[in-house]
Structures are given as structure tokens and as C-alpha cells.
mmCIF file of C-alpha atoms in Angstrom:
data_model
loop_
_atom_site.group_PDB
_atom_site.id
_atom_site.type_symbol
_atom_site.label_atom_id
_atom_site.label_comp_id
_atom_site.label_asym_id
_atom_site.label_seq_id
_atom_site.Cartn_x
_atom_site.Cartn_y
_atom_site.Cartn_z
ATOM 1 C CA MET A 1360 37.175 247.441 144.992
ATOM 2 C CA ILE A 1361 40.271 249.253 145.194
ATOM 3 C CA PHE A 1362 42.359 246.559 143.665
ATOM 4 C CA TRP A 1363 40.078 245.857 140.800
ATOM 5 C CA GLN A 1364 40.311 249.737 139.902
ATOM 6 C CA LEU A 1365 44.249 249.713 140.317
ATOM 7 C CA PHE A 1366 44.406 246.440 138.311
ATOM 8 C CA LEU A 1367 42.293 248.213 135.355
ATOM 9 C CA SER A 1368 44.126 251.502 135.575
ATOM 10 C CA TYR A 1369 47.537 249.887 135.378
ATOM 11 C CA LEU A 1370 46.507 247.307 132.672
ATOM 12 C CA LYS A 1371 45.390 250.483 130.664
ATOM 13 C CA ILE A 1372 48.684 252.155 131.239
ATOM 14 C CA GLY A 1373 50.356 249.015 130.028
ATOM 15 C CA PHE A 1374 48.705 248.765 127.143
ATOM 16 C CA PHE A 1375 48.936 252.431 125.756
ATOM 17 C CA GLY A 1376 52.459 253.083 127.456
ATOM 18 C CA ILE A 1377 54.033 253.279 124.038
ATOM 19 C CA GLY A 1378 57.488 254.770 124.269
ATOM 20 C CA GLY A 1379 58.745 253.330 127.744
ATOM 21 C CA GLY A 1380 58.393 254.324 131.583
ATOM 22 C CA TYR A 1381 58.937 257.858 131.017
ATOM 23 C CA ALA A 1382 56.273 258.151 128.250
ATOM 24 C CA MET A 1383 54.022 256.261 130.691
ATOM 25 C CA LEU A 1384 54.374 259.023 133.265
ATOM 26 C CA SER A 1385 51.539 261.418 131.702
ATOM 27 C CA LEU A 1386 49.206 258.191 131.593
ATOM 28 C CA ILE A 1387 49.949 257.324 135.305
ATOM 29 C CA HIS A 1388 49.542 260.848 136.280
ATOM 30 C CA ASN A 1389 46.269 261.050 134.672
ATOM 31 C CA GLU A 1390 45.046 257.764 136.396
ATOM 32 C CA VAL A 1391 46.358 258.127 139.541
ATOM 33 C CA VAL A 1392 46.172 262.012 140.285
ATOM 34 C CA VAL A 1393 43.549 263.175 137.706
ATOM 35 C CA ARG A 1394 40.952 260.626 137.365
ATOM 36 C CA HIS A 1395 40.982 258.650 140.560
ATOM 37 C CA GLN A 1396 42.616 261.232 142.862
ATOM 38 C CA TRP A 1397 44.346 258.577 144.779
ATOM 39 C CA MET A 1398 47.178 260.809 145.486
ATOM 40 C CA THR A 1399 48.278 265.023 144.938
ATOM 41 C CA ASN A 1400 50.532 266.076 142.499
ATOM 42 C CA ALA A 1401 53.420 266.361 144.927
ATOM 43 C CA GLU A 1402 53.101 262.825 146.287
ATOM 44 C CA PHE A 1403 53.192 261.716 142.601
ATOM 45 C CA ALA A 1404 56.259 263.723 142.091
ATOM 46 C CA ASP A 1405 57.764 262.047 145.065
ATOM 47 C CA ILE A 1406 56.901 258.534 143.998
ATOM 48 C CA VAL A 1407 58.536 259.621 140.523
ATOM 49 C CA ALA A 1408 61.753 260.598 142.135
ATOM 50 C CA VAL A 1409 62.172 257.637 144.161
ATOM 51 C CA SER A 1410 61.238 255.190 141.170
ATOM 52 C CA GLN A 1411 64.079 257.078 139.152
ATOM 53 C CA VAL A 1412 66.847 256.498 141.548
ATOM 54 C CA THR A 1413 65.678 252.801 142.580
ATOM 55 C CA PRO A 1414 67.079 250.034 140.143
ATOM 56 C CA GLY A 1415 64.681 248.957 137.324
ATOM 57 C CA PRO A 1416 62.447 250.375 134.984
ATOM 58 C CA ILE A 1417 60.362 253.479 136.173
ATOM 59 C CA ALA A 1418 57.005 252.381 135.100
ATOM 60 C CA ILE A 1419 57.423 249.016 136.958
ATOM 61 C CA ASN A 1420 58.955 250.964 140.242
ATOM 62 C CA SER A 1421 56.021 253.622 140.052
ATOM 63 C CA ALA A 1422 53.362 251.033 139.804
ATOM 64 C CA THR A 1423 54.935 249.231 142.695
ATOM 65 C CA TYR A 1424 55.410 252.204 144.869
ATOM 66 C CA VAL A 1425 51.503 253.720 143.808
ATOM 67 C CA GLY A 1426 50.048 250.315 144.376
ATOM 68 C CA TYR A 1427 51.287 250.010 147.813
ATOM 69 C CA ASP A 1428 50.633 253.671 148.719
ATOM 70 C CA VAL A 1429 46.967 253.790 147.456
ATOM 71 C CA CYS A 1430 46.161 250.393 149.216
ATOM 72 C CA ALA A 1431 48.125 251.094 152.327
ATOM 73 C CA LYS A 1432 46.160 254.274 153.056
ATOM 74 C CA GLN A 1433 42.910 252.527 153.023
ATOM 75 C CA LEU A 1434 43.845 248.770 153.991
ATOM 76 C CA GLY A 1435 47.114 249.007 156.176
ATOM 77 C CA VAL A 1436 50.256 247.302 155.253
ATOM 78 C CA ALA A 1437 49.045 243.971 154.088
ATOM 79 C CA GLY A 1438 46.642 245.674 151.659
ATOM 80 C CA GLY A 1439 49.646 247.997 150.398
ATOM 81 C CA ILE A 1440 51.722 244.804 149.619
ATOM 82 C CA ALA A 1441 48.887 243.397 147.756
ATOM 83 C CA GLY A 1442 48.160 246.598 145.829
ATOM 84 C CA SER A 1443 51.924 246.863 144.855
ATOM 85 C CA ILE A 1444 51.697 243.226 143.419
ATOM 86 C CA VAL A 1445 48.330 244.028 141.721
ATOM 87 C CA ALA A 1446 49.609 247.351 139.994
ATOM 88 C CA THR A 1447 53.023 245.512 139.096
ATOM 89 C CA ALA A 1448 51.375 242.696 137.656
ATOM 90 C CA ALA A 1449 48.863 244.810 135.638
ATOM 91 C CA VAL A 1450 51.299 247.031 134.014
ATOM 92 C CA CYS A 1451 53.583 244.236 133.042
ATOM 93 C CA LEU A 1452 50.923 241.957 131.694
ATOM 94 C CA PRO A 1453 50.058 243.691 128.596
ATOM 95 C CA ALA A 1454 54.114 244.050 127.624
ATOM 96 C CA MET A 1455 54.515 240.365 128.231
ATOM 97 C CA THR A 1456 51.624 239.240 126.069
ATOM 98 C CA LEU A 1457 52.430 241.693 123.179
ATOM 99 C CA MET A 1458 56.070 240.559 123.177
ATOM 100 C CA LEU A 1459 55.293 236.993 123.015
ATOM 101 C CA LEU A 1460 52.790 237.583 119.997
ATOM 102 C CA ALA A 1461 55.220 240.122 118.290
ATOM 103 C CA THR A 1462 58.298 237.980 118.392
ATOM 104 C CA ARG A 1463 56.381 235.272 116.645
ATOM 105 C CA PHE A 1464 55.598 237.530 113.918
ATOM 106 C CA PHE A 1465 57.955 240.448 113.840
ATOM 107 C CA LEU A 1466 60.890 238.843 112.181
ATOM 108 C CA LYS A 1467 58.544 237.831 109.130
ATOM 109 C CA LEU A 1468 56.907 241.584 109.306
ATOM 110 C CA ARG A 1469 59.863 243.913 110.164
ATOM 111 C CA ARG A 1470 60.380 244.692 106.307
ATOM 112 C CA ASN A 1471 56.468 245.336 105.710
ATOM 113 C CA ARG A 1472 55.800 248.950 104.886
ATOM 114 C CA TYR A 1473 53.082 249.526 107.202
ATOM 115 C CA VAL A 1474 55.052 248.013 110.120
ATOM 116 C CA GLU A 1475 57.979 250.436 109.202
ATOM 117 C CA GLY A 1476 55.453 253.180 109.001
ATOM 118 C CA ALA A 1477 53.784 252.409 112.393
ATOM 119 C CA MET A 1478 57.232 252.422 114.063
ATOM 120 C CA LYS A 1479 58.225 255.752 112.558
ATOM 121 C CA GLY A 1480 54.874 257.336 113.929
ATOM 122 C CA LEU A 1481 55.277 256.009 117.336
ATOM 123 C CA HIS A 1482 58.832 257.832 117.739
ATOM 124 C CA PRO A 1483 57.355 261.485 117.658
ATOM 125 C CA ALA A 1484 54.369 260.256 119.803
ATOM 126 C CA ALA A 1485 56.590 258.612 122.385
ATOM 127 C CA THR A 1486 58.779 261.965 122.496
ATOM 128 C CA GLY A 1487 55.547 263.936 122.871
ATOM 129 C CA LEU A 1488 54.559 261.757 125.888
ATOM 130 C CA ILE A 1489 57.932 262.189 127.447
ATOM 131 C CA ALA A 1490 57.727 265.780 127.127
ATOM 132 C CA ALA A 1491 54.173 266.103 128.749
ATOM 133 C CA ALA A 1492 55.626 263.946 131.528
ATOM 134 C CA ALA A 1493 58.298 266.449 132.083
ATOM 135 C CA LEU A 1494 55.917 269.500 131.877
ATOM 136 C CA MET A 1495 53.466 267.520 134.385
ATOM 137 C CA LEU A 1496 56.352 267.628 136.909
ATOM 138 C CA LEU A 1497 57.398 271.312 136.109
ATOM 139 C CA LEU A 1498 54.046 272.996 136.126
ATOM 140 C CA PRO A 1499 52.203 273.531 139.490
ATOM 141 C CA GLU A 1500 48.779 271.777 140.409
ATOM 142 C CA ARG A 1501 45.754 273.849 139.398
ATOM 143 C CA GLY A 1502 44.896 276.242 142.185
ATOM 144 C CA ASP A 1503 48.268 275.407 144.234
ATOM 145 C CA ALA A 1504 51.313 277.336 143.236
ATOM 146 C CA SER A 1505 53.255 275.601 145.916
ATOM 147 C CA GLN A 1506 53.337 272.323 143.948
ATOM 148 C CA GLY A 1507 55.285 271.796 141.225
ATOM 149 C CA ILE A 1508 58.920 272.639 140.549
ATOM 150 C CA LEU A 1509 57.861 276.090 139.155
ATOM 151 C CA GLY A 1510 56.156 276.985 142.439
ATOM 152 C CA ASP A 1511 59.331 276.531 144.495
ATOM 153 C CA ALA A 1512 62.355 278.623 143.841
ATOM 154 C CA ALA A 1513 64.608 276.091 145.696
ATOM 155 C CA GLY A 1514 63.363 273.269 143.456
ATOM 156 C CA MET A 1515 63.668 275.292 140.243
ATOM 157 C CA THR A 1516 67.242 276.261 141.301
ATOM 158 C CA ILE A 1517 68.039 272.544 142.047
ATOM 159 C CA PHE A 1518 66.384 271.595 138.431
ATOM 160 C CA ALA A 1519 68.385 274.576 136.628
ATOM 161 C CA ALA A 1520 71.672 273.354 138.320
ATOM 162 C CA THR A 1521 71.306 269.828 137.511
ATOM 163 C CA ALA A 1522 70.270 270.488 133.900
ATOM 164 C CA ILE A 1523 73.360 272.554 133.354
ATOM 165 C CA ALA A 1524 75.658 269.932 134.899
ATOM 166 C CA ALA A 1525 73.985 267.183 133.046
ATOM 167 C CA TYR A 1526 74.600 269.218 130.046
ATOM 168 C CA ARG A 1527 78.246 269.537 130.936
ATOM 169 C CA LYS A 1528 78.531 265.719 131.217
ATOM 170 C CA VAL A 1529 79.008 265.535 134.746
ATOM 171 C CA ASN A 1530 78.361 261.954 136.263
ATOM 172 C CA PRO A 1531 74.537 261.231 136.702
ATOM 173 C CA ILE A 1532 75.262 259.082 139.909
ATOM 174 C CA LEU A 1533 76.990 262.217 141.267
ATOM 175 C CA LEU A 1534 74.137 264.502 140.411
ATOM 176 C CA ILE A 1535 71.469 262.294 141.725
ATOM 177 C CA VAL A 1536 73.508 261.915 145.137
ATOM 178 C CA LEU A 1537 73.964 265.666 145.496
ATOM 179 C CA SER A 1538 70.404 266.576 144.353
ATOM 180 C CA ALA A 1539 69.181 264.276 147.229
ATOM 181 C CA ALA A 1540 71.586 265.809 149.644
ATOM 182 C CA VAL A 1541 70.707 269.266 148.985
ATOM 183 C CA GLY A 1542 66.763 268.348 148.892
ATOM 184 C CA THR A 1543 67.152 266.530 152.211
ATOM 185 C CA ALA A 1544 69.096 269.739 153.625
ATOM 186 C CA LEU A 1545 66.372 272.201 152.329
ATOM 187 C CA TYR A 1546 63.293 270.029 152.676
ATOM 188 C CA GLY A 1547 64.034 267.488 155.331
ATOM 189 C CA PRO A 1548 63.984 263.941 155.156
ATOM 190 C CA TRP A 1549 61.166 262.265 152.895
ATOM 191 C CA THR A 1550 58.994 260.125 154.855
ATOM 192 C CA ILE A 1551 56.733 257.234 153.679
#
């Protein structure tokens, strides 16, 4: 049952995740935290952080981690591995299918005014979804001010310092390493 729910959730995310991985985060959050309550907002934020620093697209990395976490809690390690495969395959399936179909017709239709109009309309929608994902990680979960970056002075300080350093063009790899070191010093090591 859990595999089927996981597959359907990530299939939906794959179909409607227009704009890339960061735009998908609000959809993933809605399915995983709000709708199915498989994990808390804090657990989801941890998975997003790990997904950002590991190689590969964030949507696929988060699908793998969420699939493992959700199924391992209920079925053990073997179930977690199967869950990660199911979630990853489900989130990739729509994109692969649509790309196969799109490449066949896109070259013929790319100058079509309706296709151009649809692409222009998708850009602001993708920007809005990315902004929603950022707000979801910043704002605390309802009823628990300790979750979310705004409920934590140290987390807010790390966020502000990283944002200023990124604006001043500090190397992003250095920012990731320093943020991880400061976070580990303040909060202790992250455990799976």
C-alpha cells in the first residue's frame, strides 16, 4: 500500500513539477508533509538540505531520500531501498515520457505562437513555485515555532550570512562547507 501511495504521489509531482527541482519542492512538501504526513516539516527541510549538497538534480535526490525514509520507517532497510527506487522511478517517468514525445514534435512546433505563449506563461509560474518553496523552508510549521528557519535565531543568522556572502559572490562550495560546519557545531551531527 505504501509503495502505491508513494508511486502515485511522485508520479503526480513528476507530471506537474514544471520549472525544475526547486519548483517541485512545494509540490513534494504538499504531498509528503501536508497530505500524507509521512514526515515533519523539520525532517523535510533536512532532506532538502541533503538533496542540495549531493550530486544530481534536487527533485530526484529528494525523491530517493523521501522514498527511503518513508518506507524504512514502516518496512525496515529493505523496504527503504525499494521505496527509494519506486519514488525515483515515479518522479522520472513523466519527464522521460514527455521528453520522448516532445522531441518528436518540438522542432516542428517551436515557432508556433501557442507553444511560444505557453512557454512564456510557464516562466512566471516556475518562479512562483520556487518562491513558494523558499517560503516553505523559512516559515515555521503551524503551531510549532521551533520549526522553520524563522523560529530559530541561529538558523536565521546562518541564512542571512550565507545570503550576504552569496550576493558578494563568495564561492558556493565554500558556503556549503562552512554552513555545514557551523550547523554541525551548533546543532550536532545529523543522523539518519
